[in-house]
XYZ file of C-alpha atoms in Angstrom:
185
model
C -7.634 -11.072 -8.661
C -9.722 -12.083 -5.882
C -7.668 -15.004 -4.386
C -4.516 -12.946 -4.603
C -6.287 -9.962 -3.217
C -7.385 -12.524 -0.324
C -3.924 -14.222 0.665
C -2.039 -10.906 0.489
C -4.735 -8.900 2.146
C -5.266 -11.886 4.172
C -1.727 -12.411 5.361
C -1.727 -8.684 6.264
C -4.872 -8.830 8.236
C -3.312 -11.565 10.767
C -2.448 -8.550 13.173
C -5.891 -7.237 12.775
C -7.812 -10.452 13.403
C -5.194 -12.928 15.402
C -2.386 -11.052 16.897
C -2.472 -13.569 19.857
C -2.027 -16.307 17.197
C 0.441 -14.645 15.134
C 2.611 -14.059 18.740
C 2.295 -17.723 19.103
C 3.659 -18.672 15.194
C 6.519 -16.176 16.184
C 7.463 -18.220 19.423
C 6.691 -21.477 18.057
C 8.841 -20.526 14.463
C 11.523 -18.084 15.523
C 10.869 -14.551 13.733
C 13.153 -15.426 11.075
C 11.383 -18.026 9.787
C 7.839 -16.492 10.260
C 9.188 -13.460 8.701
C 10.313 -15.793 5.449
C 6.726 -17.598 5.612
C 5.031 -14.398 5.832
C 6.888 -12.920 2.793
C 6.572 -15.903 0.591
C 2.963 -16.124 0.864
C 2.653 -12.177 0.705
C 4.774 -12.520 -2.471
C 2.648 -15.291 -4.015
C -0.968 -13.374 -3.259
C 0.276 -10.001 -4.325
C 1.372 -11.805 -7.759
C -1.484 -13.594 -8.483
C -3.703 -10.268 -7.440
C -1.628 -8.106 -10.195
C -1.770 -11.125 -12.529
C -5.637 -11.281 -12.244
C -5.860 -7.565 -11.992
C -3.895 -7.324 -15.539
C -6.175 -10.254 -17.081
C -9.670 -7.956 -15.565
C -8.647 -4.813 -17.857
C -8.445 -7.426 -20.833
C -12.648 -7.374 -20.463
C -13.273 -5.020 -18.162
C -17.201 -4.006 -16.941
C -17.439 -0.745 -16.281
C -19.287 0.871 -13.427
C -18.730 4.561 -13.947
C -16.357 6.468 -16.152
C -14.472 9.215 -14.347
C -14.238 12.639 -15.625
C -10.585 12.785 -17.480
C -9.503 15.752 -14.382
C -9.618 12.796 -12.127
C -6.120 11.765 -13.749
C -4.542 15.015 -12.799
C -6.523 14.424 -8.854
C -4.642 11.159 -8.606
C -1.135 12.731 -9.513
C -1.370 14.941 -7.269
C -2.388 12.770 -4.249
C 0.523 10.037 -5.413
C 3.015 12.842 -4.203
C 2.405 12.925 -0.551
C 1.457 8.817 -0.583
C 5.251 8.599 -2.045
C 6.623 10.869 0.733
C 4.456 8.805 3.071
C 5.842 5.408 1.411
C 9.306 6.715 2.049
C 8.965 8.002 5.595
C 8.014 4.320 6.913
C 11.765 3.634 6.012
C 13.777 6.328 6.463
C 14.753 6.381 10.169
C 14.077 9.614 12.455
C 12.101 11.484 10.514
C 9.290 14.238 11.700
C 6.350 12.361 9.576
C 6.628 8.859 11.116
C 7.258 10.334 14.534
C 4.022 12.137 14.645
C 1.576 9.967 12.123
C 2.950 6.716 13.472
C 1.746 4.453 10.782
C 2.882 6.288 7.452
C 2.928 3.309 4.986
C -0.673 2.198 5.889
C -1.341 5.982 5.097
C 0.150 5.800 2.110
C -1.549 2.678 0.706
C -4.706 4.427 1.735
C -3.912 7.909 -0.354
C -2.681 5.671 -3.238
C -5.993 3.161 -2.990
C -8.473 6.160 -2.872
C -6.873 8.112 -5.223
C -7.051 5.207 -7.662
C -10.548 4.639 -6.989
C -11.235 8.195 -8.166
C -9.771 7.777 -11.758
C -10.846 4.154 -12.198
C -14.378 2.904 -13.186
C -14.085 -0.903 -13.864
C -15.427 -3.079 -11.607
C -12.120 -4.717 -11.099
C -10.492 -1.440 -10.294
C -13.211 -0.671 -7.730
C -12.436 -3.989 -6.449
C -8.856 -4.245 -6.617
C -8.489 -0.469 -4.965
C -11.188 -0.898 -2.714
C -9.902 -3.591 -1.052
C -6.590 -2.397 -0.403
C -8.296 0.640 0.920
C -10.950 -1.444 3.347
C -7.649 -2.955 4.549
C -6.128 0.310 5.415
C -8.676 1.568 7.219
C -8.924 -1.259 9.205
C -5.242 -1.729 9.703
C -4.629 1.736 10.609
C -7.211 1.630 13.404
C -5.882 -1.384 15.174
C -2.250 -0.017 14.838
C -3.570 2.902 16.633
C -4.781 0.360 19.530
C -1.436 -1.330 19.882
C 1.523 -0.490 21.993
C 3.352 2.730 20.390
C 6.941 1.601 19.503
C 9.526 3.523 21.664
C 9.478 7.171 21.102
C 12.903 8.059 18.867
C 13.378 11.867 18.509
C 13.222 12.933 14.857
C 15.919 14.904 13.267
C 15.509 17.304 10.409
C 18.075 15.784 8.211
C 15.531 12.719 8.630
C 13.057 14.502 7.510
C 14.629 16.252 4.421
C 16.177 12.748 3.185
C 12.558 11.545 3.428
C 11.312 14.285 1.359
C 13.695 14.272 -1.119
C 13.696 10.519 -1.616
C 9.892 10.704 -1.722
C 9.852 13.228 -4.404
C 12.465 11.202 -6.209
C 10.389 8.081 -6.219
C 7.468 9.806 -7.236
C 9.102 11.511 -10.624
C 10.828 8.043 -11.381
C 7.690 6.156 -11.037
C 5.329 8.957 -12.597
C 7.264 9.448 -15.466
C 9.258 6.632 -16.339
C 7.916 3.169 -14.278
C 4.451 3.491 -14.094
C 3.996 2.265 -17.789
C 6.222 -0.784 -16.894
C 4.804 -1.644 -13.824
C 0.639 -0.928 -14.633
C 0.628 -0.957 -18.420
C -0.535 2.612 -18.501
C 0.727 5.884 -18.493
C -0.218 8.340 -15.621
C -1.427 11.234 -18.111
């Protein structure tokens, strides 16, 4: 799990620690080859992290036992997390225009929420690593030159909210067991 986290989050931290090196690689390789390499290495890292996370759950070391009500808090916090995630991809929505980096904020909310309801050492390492990365990435992203301003439209915001709510429903009530191996409630 840790090797996968290092690979995945390491790739996603290049802009945090080596922006100039990243730019040089893109100029040298070309943007499409860089994106392909970035994607392949990231997928391998994420697959290793998820595989390791699944194995960690087989023989857990408990750090704390969260109260049952924390599962409800996670369910509630995941609603804005899904909307923020969708906001990163729907063009011209007010959420992205206001926040700038909604996907990173979605990762923050997702990781924090899951830390509330999971007390195993592996959970703390897994979700804590993502939370730490998201905090550092958000700070760094806010310092970079902002993307050109786009005028948000209500239609983009409505689509963002609708798709976010639908994605939340599908994941919470149908896909979470398949992906994570445990029901939401």
